[in-house]
Amino acid sequence: MKEKKVMYPYFIVALLTVFIIGTMAYFYMDYLNAQIGEETMISMNEVSQKNAATIENRIKDNLQMVDSLSEVVIYEDLNKPQEIVEKMKYLAEKNHLKRIGIADVTGDCYTTDDEHLNISQREYFQKALKGESNVSEVITDKIGAGDKINAYATPVMRNGEVKAVFFYVKTVEDFSQDILITSFGGEGHSILSDTTGKIILRCDDYDGFDGIDTMKDLCYSGKTKYFDDDNDSGFIKFIDAKGEDCYLSFEGIDYNGWFVLTVVPASVVTARITSFSKIAFLTWFIIILVAVIFFVVFYHFRRRSQRQMEAALYNDPLTGHENFNKFKTDVSLLLETSPKRDIFSIVEFDICEFKMFNKIYGYAFGDDLLITIMYAVNLHLRFGEHAARISEDRFVALLQEHEEEEITKRISKIYAEIQNDYTRHHPGSKFAMQFGVYQMHMYDYDLMKCLDKAIYAKNNKKNDPKAFISFYSEEMYQDIVRKKQIESRMQSAMDHGEFVVYFQPKVDIETNKVVAAEALVRWKDPQNGLISPGEFIPIFEKNGFLEILDMYVIDTVLTYMSSWRGKYAPISVSVNLSKTYIFQEGFAQRIYDMTQKHGIEAKYLELEITESTMLDNSERLIALIKELKSFGFLISMDDFGSGYSSLNMLKEMPIDIIKLDQVFLRSNEQTREKSKLIVEGIMDMINLLGIDSVAEGVETKDQLQLLYDVHCRIAQGFYFYKPMPISEFEKLL
């Protein structure tokens, strides 16, 4: 009895201990279950977000591809769609497309699979007709087996108007490799749904989707609320048609209201803790042991998940090295903590004409080049230095160098290795790179501002355009500010009449009479005075304003010439044309219409085209010149000899006048005779070809004598007259 009394407290303690341990185990397992559920939700959301991002990128790539492919038809005859699609059959086959098509503005369409149909009622056609590149909703193919397809369409523009719609078709199955992936040990599956909840694409090897066509079919239980249409993402629990608990996460896509959904049976989650719950109440030791094992496993999976997330967030999937996000994080921290920021330099670099490189050699070659660059740069980094790919072909590096000579040596060495390594694996391929460098100062904390200055340096190689390395300077920055100011004022200057046309006379050197003139534009800024054409013309060429300015000059010249009728003998006036706009459709007719409006014969308007334009666009330019000459215009080649003139070009180009660049007239005691021989030879050749000549830039009596000796009759330059206002020029007529 006494033994029983002694054992009784222990029994109570044991019961209490068992009860406490059991209660603790129960609440612990309940807590653990909630944690695993939350981790599952996070992981499922990550899967959905990743799949959604992958599909969005796939659609963006497809839209970029349809824009690229559409460039093939820009210069084709749109009145012959059958011939166009016939040429595109190889593109459809090469790019594994179901079909390529081109439709006129009425929707009448021809395709590479020899179909002729009308798509005017298709929404993607109507959007493209409004100037928008787009991807269609999922539609049933009218041709063949009735596959589910998406159409990618883009407008074909000419003169700012949509003249046709270019499109290609891919099956919805194109997305299968993006979303038909499993997760959670093969138990998790993904679905693609449209905005109405209709399932577009699903896994055929998962019997949980049998007979499921809509999201409402999938979320079978009435107890589970279907997700709201206004939500772009979310996580729900539901009971499927077989009565099983399931988890579902959904993520919206920015195209057509599609959703990517990831479905995982709840049993997958609960299976993780079943084995623990069976033994949770056996002994404290087992519970502790199981808890330790669980936390080790849990920590392992969590760490692996974090590593995967970090890899997705901080690694460049193409090159395999750290991406720009990681670069910004590491370098920003370094700049905040480093006591010596003036030992660093930021280098921003890219591949010249990379898009053209991809078109010539293919995207696989382009990707290999990007990988080669990143590998070579990382190979040469020292401890504490960083590099990354920013986007496409743009790269950045932080170097512990500050002296220009040392920076140049390191960049040159890296560049040479990139060239050698790539050409060794891809013989015959050629590419060039350009580098911009900003040497940092102690007050530099903001990485992005430093990067901007390196970009400024790369894009503004004013002193040496041929150099592949350019260093930032404050003068360069002020130059950029100046350019921005010019751009901001250009339209206002045009509206307020600040652009003034000057005339520089052309003189017959035998009679010393003015026989023609060249029209030149000057900008008289009321605040800053006279702005040199050499400063604003290059800016206007890049932003497209030069076309507006040149048309204004031509119209002004024709207005003056019209006012001279009956007062002075008619003379020809030359105006400059830029290659940035002369190849627009209808350009020749446009200029001719301007002369007719002012009542001026076309032969009195001389159109100057630079030598570089003729070299770069010979075939198209020959056709344009012939069209201009058919209207009666005189065509002259400006700056002849300033570049690498092609004698064969003179044979091909139907030009009337050659303007000898002043470089031929410059000489000294040692080169005078050679200069004379060269100019004499050029003049003999020009005369034999029946082409007239004008020497420009004549500044000295010796230069004039040279022109006498080689029988060049017409000249212009400061020796005779500087460019002058119209009132002064009219006194010479």
XYZ file of C-alpha atoms in Angstrom:
733
model
C 0.000 0.000 0.000
C 2.830 2.264 0.873
C 4.543 1.364 -2.397
C 1.349 2.302 -4.173
C 1.292 5.607 -2.338
C 4.926 6.201 -3.295
C 4.230 5.328 -6.927
C 1.048 7.387 -7.036
C 2.811 10.798 -7.236
C 5.185 9.413 -9.880
C 2.220 8.073 -11.762
C 0.565 11.486 -11.581
C 3.799 13.140 -12.671
C 4.147 10.592 -15.447
C 0.577 11.228 -16.565
C 1.162 14.936 -16.353
C 4.444 14.542 -18.179
C 2.795 12.440 -20.864
C -0.049 14.915 -21.051
C 2.318 17.908 -21.242
C 4.562 16.189 -23.746
C 1.541 15.088 -25.765
C 0.064 18.569 -25.629
C 3.386 20.111 -26.564
C 3.799 17.627 -29.398
C 0.271 18.290 -30.603
C 0.684 22.058 -30.653
C 4.175 21.726 -32.016
C 2.991 19.505 -34.885
C 0.081 21.855 -35.473
C 2.500 24.763 -35.613
C 4.835 22.765 -37.856
C 1.947 21.941 -40.192
C 1.112 25.641 -40.486
C 4.734 26.486 -41.202
C 4.990 23.856 -43.908
C 1.714 25.095 -45.396
C 3.082 28.642 -45.507
C 6.337 27.429 -47.046
C 4.310 25.516 -49.608
C 2.342 28.657 -50.419
C 5.562 30.645 -50.868
C 7.135 27.953 -53.025
C 3.994 27.590 -55.136
C 3.791 31.350 -55.597
C 7.430 31.354 -56.681
C 6.734 28.585 -59.210
C 3.714 30.483 -60.555
C 5.619 33.771 -60.707
C 8.549 32.140 -62.449
C 6.286 30.409 -64.970
C 4.356 33.646 -65.530
C 7.607 35.547 -66.093
C 8.822 32.834 -68.472
C 5.622 33.002 -70.540
C 5.678 36.824 -70.544
C 9.266 36.707 -71.791
C 8.294 34.124 -74.411
C 5.491 36.421 -75.647
C 7.831 39.442 -75.635
C 10.409 37.448 -77.604
C 7.725 36.382 -80.069
C 6.541 39.986 -80.464
C 10.124 41.101 -81.003
C 10.555 38.327 -83.549
C 7.421 39.313 -85.473
C 8.715 42.923 -85.516
C 12.105 41.695 -86.771
C 10.594 39.405 -89.399
C 8.271 42.167 -90.555
C 11.303 44.231 -91.537
C 11.737 41.830 -94.450
C 8.599 43.207 -96.119
C 9.163 46.931 -95.503
C 10.699 47.433 -98.926
C 8.662 44.781 -100.738
C 5.834 45.553 -103.152
C 2.758 45.209 -100.915
C 0.578 44.877 -103.983
C 2.084 41.428 -104.537
C 1.344 39.610 -101.269
C 1.577 36.159 -102.829
C 5.148 36.807 -103.913
C 6.008 38.135 -100.455
C 4.695 35.106 -98.567
C 6.422 32.827 -101.066
C 9.733 34.431 -100.062
C 8.836 33.977 -96.402
C 8.298 30.252 -96.500
C 11.894 29.669 -95.569
C 11.461 32.013 -92.564
C 8.425 30.059 -91.397
C 10.330 26.794 -91.687
C 13.500 28.192 -90.131
C 11.669 29.588 -87.108
C 9.323 26.562 -86.699
C 6.234 28.657 -87.294
C 2.859 27.213 -88.235
C 2.479 29.933 -90.845
C 3.424 33.476 -91.753
C 0.919 35.799 -93.350
C 0.482 39.302 -94.663
C -2.833 41.081 -94.926
C -3.795 44.330 -96.583
C -5.819 46.955 -94.714
C -9.086 45.232 -95.661
C -7.992 41.980 -94.009
C -7.419 40.152 -97.281
C -4.617 37.761 -96.380
C -2.168 35.308 -97.963
C -0.152 32.810 -95.919
C 2.946 30.668 -96.339
C 0.784 27.515 -96.294
C -0.895 28.751 -99.496
C -4.142 29.920 -97.912
C -6.133 32.960 -98.975
C -8.584 34.207 -96.384
C -9.927 37.349 -94.739
C -8.996 38.156 -91.124
C -10.596 41.587 -90.872
C -12.780 40.457 -87.934
C -9.827 39.174 -85.940
C -9.015 41.360 -82.947
C -5.258 40.991 -83.450
C -5.618 42.323 -87.024
C -7.656 45.309 -85.861
C -5.078 46.160 -83.154
C -2.191 45.910 -85.632
C -4.141 48.108 -88.049
C -4.085 50.759 -85.316
C -0.274 50.529 -85.109
C 0.003 48.099 -82.175
C 2.119 44.927 -82.155
C 0.077 42.338 -80.241
C -0.622 38.692 -79.491
C -4.081 37.296 -79.979
C -6.312 35.451 -77.575
C -6.356 31.682 -78.011
C -8.317 31.010 -81.194
C -9.258 27.915 -83.136
C -7.313 27.534 -86.351
C -9.650 27.592 -89.343
C -7.054 25.705 -91.344
C -6.124 22.085 -90.917
C -6.974 20.111 -87.755
C -8.404 23.071 -85.842
C -5.474 23.508 -83.464
C -5.569 26.089 -80.709
C -3.291 28.897 -81.818
C -1.990 32.378 -81.026
C -1.287 34.943 -83.713
C 1.480 37.518 -83.307
C 0.783 40.575 -85.442
C 2.544 43.853 -86.195
C 1.805 46.762 -88.523
C 3.837 47.411 -91.664
C 4.399 51.174 -91.698
C 5.236 53.431 -94.581
C 5.325 57.197 -94.330
C 3.768 56.972 -90.888
C 0.756 54.974 -92.121
C -0.167 51.323 -91.724
C -0.063 49.768 -95.186
C -0.388 46.105 -94.217
C -0.400 43.729 -91.263
C 2.328 41.115 -90.888
C 1.705 38.141 -88.608
C 2.755 34.631 -87.814
C 0.980 31.813 -86.027
C 2.134 29.445 -83.297
C 0.161 26.747 -81.546
C -0.696 27.127 -77.897
C 1.475 24.056 -77.350
C 4.424 26.413 -77.907
C 4.047 27.312 -74.226
C 4.050 23.679 -73.089
C 7.769 23.542 -72.374
C 7.353 26.668 -70.224
C 4.542 25.513 -67.941
C 4.251 21.742 -68.333
C 6.787 21.187 -65.600
C 6.334 19.378 -62.332
C 7.279 20.464 -58.839
C 7.055 19.088 -55.319
C 8.543 15.766 -56.311
C 6.399 15.358 -59.407
C 3.115 16.008 -57.559
C 2.793 19.692 -58.421
C 1.483 20.668 -61.866
C 0.884 23.923 -63.717
C -2.033 25.153 -65.814
C -2.495 28.072 -68.235
C -5.923 29.739 -67.996
C -7.453 32.636 -69.921
C -9.329 35.599 -68.493
C -12.664 33.766 -68.457
C -11.281 30.909 -66.384
C -11.133 28.560 -69.358
C -8.115 26.249 -69.228
C -5.851 26.772 -72.241
C -3.059 24.317 -71.509
C -2.628 21.597 -68.910
C -0.650 18.445 -68.125
C -2.136 15.419 -69.871
C -0.191 13.016 -67.640
C -1.996 14.160 -64.476
C -5.332 12.386 -64.009
C -6.494 15.088 -61.596
C -7.244 17.232 -64.659
C -9.447 14.684 -66.432
C -12.685 16.307 -67.543
C -11.537 19.691 -66.307
C -12.095 22.532 -68.798
C -12.562 25.587 -66.582
C -11.339 26.834 -63.234
C -14.818 26.359 -61.794
C -14.587 22.670 -62.787
C -11.235 22.418 -61.052
C -12.375 24.154 -57.849
C -15.170 21.589 -57.470
C -16.138 22.156 -53.853
C -18.815 24.756 -53.162
C -17.057 25.471 -49.878
C -14.090 27.029 -51.644
C -14.532 30.446 -53.187
C -13.221 30.919 -56.724
C -10.557 33.638 -56.876
C -11.667 37.204 -57.678
C -11.251 38.456 -61.233
C -9.637 41.662 -59.965
C -6.745 39.822 -58.313
C -3.523 39.402 -60.314
C -2.152 36.752 -57.942
C -3.204 34.708 -54.946
C -3.331 31.401 -53.108
C -6.372 29.264 -52.292
C -7.281 25.845 -50.930
C -10.029 23.798 -52.601
C -11.499 20.328 -52.959
C -11.173 18.799 -56.421
C -13.655 16.606 -58.283
C -12.261 13.476 -56.559
C -12.858 15.009 -53.134
C -9.193 15.605 -52.404
C -7.847 18.727 -50.714
C -5.571 20.736 -52.991
C -3.610 23.957 -52.902
C -3.609 26.384 -55.839
C -1.565 29.513 -56.487
C -2.245 31.805 -59.433
C -0.260 34.580 -61.076
C -1.506 36.967 -63.752
C 0.255 37.610 -67.061
C 0.336 41.048 -68.693
C -1.051 39.673 -71.948
C -4.720 38.867 -72.719
C -5.617 38.451 -69.052
C -4.019 34.977 -68.814
C -3.195 33.261 -65.527
C -0.553 30.658 -64.637
C -1.799 28.303 -61.927
C 0.153 25.770 -59.887
C -1.804 22.920 -58.259
C -0.416 20.684 -55.498
C -2.427 18.016 -53.590
C -2.617 18.772 -49.857
C -1.525 15.216 -49.222
C 1.925 16.107 -50.517
C 2.255 18.607 -47.692
C 0.712 16.501 -44.949
C 2.846 13.526 -45.966
C 5.869 15.386 -44.684
C 4.633 15.389 -41.128
C 2.686 12.082 -41.004
C 5.665 10.047 -39.884
C 6.365 12.539 -37.111
C 2.783 12.579 -35.831
C 2.755 8.764 -35.444
C 5.608 8.775 -32.969
C 5.129 12.272 -31.494
C 3.596 10.899 -28.262
C 5.895 7.896 -27.716
C 8.746 9.408 -25.758
C 10.348 12.784 -25.208
C 13.593 11.556 -26.664
C 11.943 10.433 -29.872
C 10.084 13.743 -30.133
C 13.312 15.698 -29.639
C 15.170 13.468 -32.087
C 12.440 13.754 -34.675
C 12.286 17.523 -34.137
C 16.042 17.796 -34.642
C 15.885 15.689 -37.805
C 12.935 17.665 -39.069
C 14.605 21.020 -38.458
C 17.776 19.814 -40.149
C 15.765 18.700 -43.178
C 13.617 21.827 -43.051
C 16.693 24.046 -42.826
C 18.303 22.165 -45.723
C 15.295 22.635 -47.996
C 14.869 26.222 -46.916
C 18.513 26.983 -47.575
C 18.296 25.261 -50.954
C 15.177 27.254 -51.786
C 16.954 30.460 -50.764
C 19.954 29.547 -52.888
C 17.670 28.919 -55.848
C 15.937 32.251 -55.269
C 19.284 34.026 -54.971
C 20.446 32.341 -58.172
C 17.317 33.577 -59.964
C 17.675 37.057 -58.455
C 21.428 37.535 -58.730
C 22.646 35.315 -61.585
C 22.581 36.062 -65.299
C 20.956 33.002 -66.901
C 22.846 33.465 -70.191
C 26.421 33.975 -68.985
C 26.144 32.166 -65.650
C 27.825 35.047 -63.813
C 26.414 37.600 -61.387
C 23.815 39.892 -62.919
C 23.367 43.646 -62.684
C 21.234 43.374 -59.511
C 24.100 41.638 -57.704
C 26.590 44.125 -59.122
C 24.554 47.085 -57.860
C 24.148 45.517 -54.411
C 27.841 44.682 -53.962
C 29.272 47.855 -55.478
C 26.844 50.184 -53.685
C 27.828 48.582 -50.364
C 31.489 48.888 -51.312
C 31.133 52.596 -52.119
C 29.317 53.247 -48.842
C 31.995 51.554 -46.736
C 35.208 52.172 -48.683
C 37.427 54.982 -47.330
C 39.105 55.339 -50.764
C 36.578 55.617 -53.556
C 39.050 57.480 -55.758
C 40.964 54.264 -56.473
C 38.060 52.912 -58.551
C 36.835 53.413 -62.095
C 33.490 52.442 -63.656
C 33.696 50.963 -67.161
C 30.538 50.593 -69.282
C 30.927 48.800 -72.611
C 28.956 47.158 -75.393
C 29.200 45.619 -78.864
C 28.976 47.973 -81.821
C 25.920 47.278 -84.011
C 25.036 44.144 -82.026
C 21.590 43.847 -83.615
C 23.210 43.770 -87.037
C 25.722 41.193 -85.762
C 22.806 38.965 -84.720
C 21.139 39.408 -88.098
C 24.318 38.532 -89.987
C 25.620 35.646 -87.880
C 22.523 34.513 -85.959
C 21.454 34.760 -82.334
C 23.443 31.674 -81.313
C 26.654 33.410 -82.384
C 25.521 36.524 -80.532
C 24.896 34.563 -77.322
C 28.305 32.904 -77.604
C 29.897 36.336 -77.929
C 28.143 37.620 -74.804
C 29.288 34.546 -72.856
C 32.855 34.963 -74.133
C 32.924 38.622 -73.067
C 31.662 37.896 -69.561
C 34.115 35.008 -69.131
C 37.110 37.065 -70.297
C 36.200 40.032 -68.082
C 35.746 37.865 -64.977
C 39.032 36.114 -65.701
C 40.858 39.435 -65.408
C 39.090 40.764 -62.312
C 41.137 41.216 -59.163
C 39.988 40.813 -55.580
C 37.465 43.522 -54.751
C 36.509 44.149 -58.411
C 33.139 43.316 -59.944
C 31.548 42.955 -63.380
C 28.121 42.074 -64.776
C 25.958 42.132 -67.869
C 23.448 44.993 -67.601
C 21.138 43.947 -70.440
C 21.429 42.557 -73.969
C 24.999 43.451 -75.055
C 25.697 46.056 -72.366
C 28.251 45.301 -69.631
C 29.718 47.111 -66.636
C 32.838 46.615 -64.540
C 34.310 48.215 -61.403
C 38.106 48.265 -61.593
C 40.597 49.229 -58.909
C 42.431 51.495 -61.325
C 42.444 55.271 -61.601
C 45.300 56.188 -63.944
C 44.241 56.477 -67.568
C 47.278 54.609 -68.869
C 46.743 51.609 -66.574
C 43.021 51.496 -67.318
C 43.743 51.543 -71.055
C 46.230 48.693 -70.677
C 43.786 46.503 -68.765
C 40.856 47.161 -71.099
C 43.044 46.579 -74.160
C 44.237 43.277 -72.737
C 40.689 42.140 -71.991
C 39.485 43.272 -75.427
C 42.324 41.419 -77.162
C 41.508 38.227 -75.277
C 37.821 38.512 -76.198
C 38.736 38.965 -79.869
C 41.222 36.070 -79.896
C 39.018 33.658 -77.966
C 35.896 34.347 -80.013
C 37.498 34.332 -83.457
C 39.305 31.115 -82.565
C 35.950 29.384 -82.092
C 34.092 31.391 -84.771
C 36.531 32.069 -87.638
C 35.424 34.762 -90.046
C 33.132 36.572 -87.627
C 33.950 40.211 -86.982
C 32.809 42.561 -84.265
C 33.938 45.698 -82.469
C 33.380 47.001 -78.959
C 33.367 50.419 -77.345
C 34.216 51.312 -73.742
C 33.339 54.343 -71.633
C 35.321 55.036 -68.433
C 34.537 57.227 -65.443
C 37.402 57.697 -62.951
C 35.719 58.047 -59.568
C 36.328 60.681 -56.873
C 36.071 60.636 -53.098
C 32.645 62.295 -53.197
C 31.152 59.608 -55.473
C 28.652 57.506 -53.531
C 25.887 57.084 -56.111
C 26.709 54.134 -58.396
C 24.068 54.969 -61.016
C 25.354 58.528 -61.445
C 28.865 57.157 -61.928
C 27.531 54.653 -64.451
C 25.696 57.425 -66.320
C 28.977 59.309 -66.682
C 30.706 56.218 -68.087
C 27.845 55.902 -70.576
C 28.243 59.577 -71.486
C 31.902 58.907 -72.211
C 31.159 55.887 -74.388
C 28.473 57.636 -76.427
C 30.332 60.922 -76.916
C 33.720 60.181 -78.433
C 34.031 63.695 -79.802
C 37.809 64.002 -79.748
C 38.579 60.666 -81.365
C 35.548 58.913 -82.932
C 37.696 55.913 -83.916
C 38.971 55.219 -80.392
C 37.393 52.220 -78.682
C 38.025 53.671 -75.183
C 36.690 57.065 -74.122
C 37.240 58.720 -70.732
C 34.682 60.953 -69.061
C 35.407 64.639 -68.541
C 33.350 67.514 -67.218
C 33.735 69.217 -70.604
C 32.046 66.193 -72.137
C 29.173 66.486 -69.689
C 28.771 70.179 -70.444
C 28.730 69.286 -74.129
C 25.863 66.880 -73.476
C 23.995 69.562 -71.530
C 24.561 71.922 -74.450
C 23.126 69.376 -76.888
C 20.055 68.909 -74.699
C 19.570 72.671 -74.598
C 19.776 72.845 -78.384
C 17.209 70.055 -78.730
C 14.863 71.754 -76.284
C 15.069 75.043 -78.248
C 14.953 73.793 -81.844
C 11.179 73.850 -82.391
C 10.829 77.207 -80.667
C 13.657 78.570 -82.836
C 11.838 77.384 -85.959
C 8.560 78.930 -84.789
C 10.238 82.282 -84.057
C 12.221 82.512 -87.305
C 15.659 82.136 -85.719
C 16.911 79.935 -88.562
C 18.186 82.233 -91.323
C 19.213 81.206 -94.847
C 22.556 82.584 -96.074
C 23.946 82.356 -99.602
C 27.563 81.712 -100.539
C 28.231 82.777 -104.139
C 29.845 80.473 -106.684
C 32.162 82.394 -108.990
C 33.383 81.898 -112.559
C 37.104 82.315 -111.918
C 37.745 83.526 -115.488
C 35.163 86.348 -115.443
C 34.980 86.765 -111.642
C 31.168 86.867 -111.958
C 28.688 85.204 -109.617
C 27.077 82.383 -111.591
C 25.398 80.328 -108.841
C 25.117 80.014 -105.064
C 24.903 77.535 -102.225
C 22.199 77.979 -99.584
C 23.410 77.548 -95.996
C 21.471 77.806 -92.760
C 22.470 79.824 -89.697
C 20.863 79.856 -86.245
C 20.646 83.338 -84.728
C 19.764 82.697 -81.102
C 18.637 85.968 -79.443
C 20.283 84.951 -76.139
C 23.367 82.981 -77.187
C 24.146 84.660 -80.493
C 25.106 82.752 -83.647
C 25.149 78.955 -83.206
C 27.434 77.130 -85.621
C 25.839 74.627 -88.045
C 28.620 72.233 -87.072
C 27.088 72.195 -83.596
C 23.381 71.790 -84.324
C 23.304 69.902 -87.664
C 24.717 66.604 -86.211
C 22.165 66.794 -83.378
C 19.290 67.380 -85.795
C 20.487 64.472 -87.945
C 20.145 62.109 -84.988
C 16.769 63.306 -83.693
C 15.102 63.708 -87.108
C 14.633 67.491 -86.966
C 17.067 67.984 -89.859
C 14.376 66.981 -92.348
C 12.111 69.787 -91.075
C 14.990 72.272 -91.201
C 16.118 71.271 -94.709
C 12.580 71.506 -96.065
C 12.349 74.977 -94.516
C 15.628 75.963 -96.223
C 14.447 74.657 -99.603
C 11.119 76.459 -99.283
C 12.905 79.694 -98.310
C 15.327 79.396 -101.249
C 12.465 78.828 -103.686
C 10.637 81.836 -102.225
C 13.674 84.055 -102.862
C 14.172 82.648 -106.362
C 10.529 83.336 -107.144
C 10.971 86.963 -106.040
C 13.964 87.334 -108.405
C 11.958 86.629 -111.555
C 11.994 89.673 -113.798
C 14.637 91.406 -111.649
C 17.741 89.243 -112.146
C 18.976 86.668 -114.607
C 18.087 83.170 -113.376
C 20.839 81.317 -111.522
C 20.949 77.900 -109.886
C 21.058 77.538 -106.111
C 22.296 74.360 -104.432
C 20.838 72.943 -101.226
C 22.097 70.114 -99.043
C 20.183 66.858 -98.559
C 20.703 64.326 -95.758
C 20.673 60.556 -96.032
C 18.451 60.464 -92.947
C 15.312 61.162 -95.000
C 15.971 61.136 -98.773
C 15.019 57.469 -99.112
C 11.476 58.065 -97.927
C 8.874 57.010 -100.451
C 7.726 59.951 -102.559
C 10.662 62.207 -101.636
C 11.490 63.196 -105.240
C 7.857 64.055 -105.964
C 7.713 66.088 -102.765
C 10.672 68.300 -103.809
C 9.301 68.689 -107.320
C 5.923 69.784 -105.937
C 7.693 72.494 -103.913
C 9.329 73.921 -107.068
C 5.999 73.875 -108.890
C 4.315 75.673 -106.017
C 6.794 78.547 -106.365
C 6.904 78.439 -110.169
C 10.615 77.566 -110.348
C 12.035 75.259 -112.993
C 13.612 72.200 -111.393
C 16.908 72.729 -113.276
C 17.620 75.801 -111.158
C 17.538 73.824 -107.885
C 20.759 71.872 -107.435
C 20.523 69.035 -104.899
C 23.765 68.207 -103.049
C 24.295 64.674 -101.738
C 27.406 63.832 -99.736
C 29.994 61.343 -100.905
C 29.415 59.144 -97.810
C 25.718 58.789 -98.662
C 26.636 57.532 -102.124
C 29.077 54.992 -100.740
C 26.669 53.661 -98.097
C 23.503 53.378 -100.200
C 24.644 53.013 -103.797
C 21.831 50.910 -105.302
C 18.967 52.780 -103.649
C 20.637 56.104 -104.332
C 21.062 55.420 -108.059
C 17.318 54.832 -108.323
C 16.571 58.021 -106.355
C 18.953 60.155 -108.434
C 17.417 58.878 -111.647
C 13.967 59.794 -110.338
C 15.129 63.304 -109.321
C 16.788 63.830 -112.708
C 13.590 62.755 -114.440
C 11.989 65.825 -112.852
C 14.851 68.011 -114.158
C 16.893 68.543 -110.972
C 20.682 68.904 -111.066
C 22.497 66.486 -108.756
C 25.904 67.207 -107.259
C 28.234 65.104 -105.122
C 29.331 67.161 -102.125
C 32.645 66.718 -100.260
C 34.215 64.639 -103.047
C 37.557 63.433 -101.727
C 36.787 63.932 -98.027
C 36.326 60.178 -97.617
C 37.398 57.118 -99.587
C 36.016 58.032 -102.990
C 35.233 55.185 -105.312
C 36.065 55.776 -108.990
C 33.612 53.030 -109.869
C 30.958 55.054 -108.028
C 31.472 57.918 -110.513
C 30.764 55.497 -113.319
C 27.569 54.221 -111.690
C 26.137 57.433 -110.243
C 24.286 59.642 -112.792
C 25.444 62.889 -111.174
C 25.830 66.266 -112.919
C 28.338 68.092 -110.726
C 31.217 67.156 -108.430
C 32.209 69.522 -105.615
C 35.916 69.085 -104.957
C 36.618 69.098 -101.233
C 39.080 71.738 -100.041
C 41.409 68.946 -98.898
C 42.677 68.780 -102.510
C 43.658 72.457 -102.441
C 45.667 72.375 -99.234
C 49.382 71.920 -99.800
C 52.807 73.190 -98.814
C 56.129 73.566 -100.565
C 56.767 69.820 -100.420
C 53.329 68.666 -101.566
C 52.326 71.433 -104.015
C 53.360 69.585 -107.164
C 51.764 66.330 -106.023
C 48.544 68.172 -105.156
C 48.509 69.729 -108.596
C 48.989 66.337 -110.288
C 46.205 64.777 -108.218
C 43.726 67.582 -108.893
C 44.684 67.660 -112.569
C 44.085 63.918 -112.836
C 40.717 64.207 -111.134
C 39.675 67.070 -113.404
C 40.709 65.131 -116.525
C 38.673 62.152 -115.359
C 35.650 64.327 -114.498
C 35.778 66.078 -117.875
C 36.029 62.756 -119.718
C 32.928 61.563 -117.851
C 31.072 64.744 -118.863
C 30.610 65.895 -115.268
C 30.857 69.555 -114.247
C 32.975 70.590 -111.253
C 32.969 73.161 -108.466
C 35.917 73.726 -106.138
C 34.897 74.645 -102.600
C 36.910 76.101 -99.748
C 39.105 78.362 -101.903
C 40.928 80.658 -99.471
C 44.203 81.779 -101.069
C 45.553 83.103 -104.337
C 47.769 80.024 -104.688
C 44.725 77.800 -104.526
C 43.025 79.917 -107.183
C 46.070 79.611 -109.396
C 45.966 75.835 -109.004
C 42.372 75.853 -110.233
C 43.386 77.975 -113.239
C 46.142 75.506 -114.051
C 43.842 72.456 -113.962
C 40.985 74.235 -115.830
C 38.436 74.155 -113.010
C 36.083 77.026 -113.910
C 33.689 77.409 -110.936
C 34.778 77.964 -107.322
C 33.484 79.149 -103.978
C 35.207 80.071 -100.746
C 36.326 82.868 -98.478
C 38.778 84.083 -101.117
C 35.753 85.294 -103.075
C 32.841 85.635 -100.630
C 31.774 84.374 -97.246
C 28.193 83.147 -96.721
C 26.038 86.268 -96.594
C 22.452 87.377 -95.887
C 20.067 87.535 -98.837
C 20.133 91.347 -98.943
C 23.902 91.351 -99.551
C 23.738 88.516 -102.052
C 21.112 90.261 -104.155
C 23.514 93.190 -104.662
C 25.841 90.784 -106.514
C 23.200 89.627 -109.015
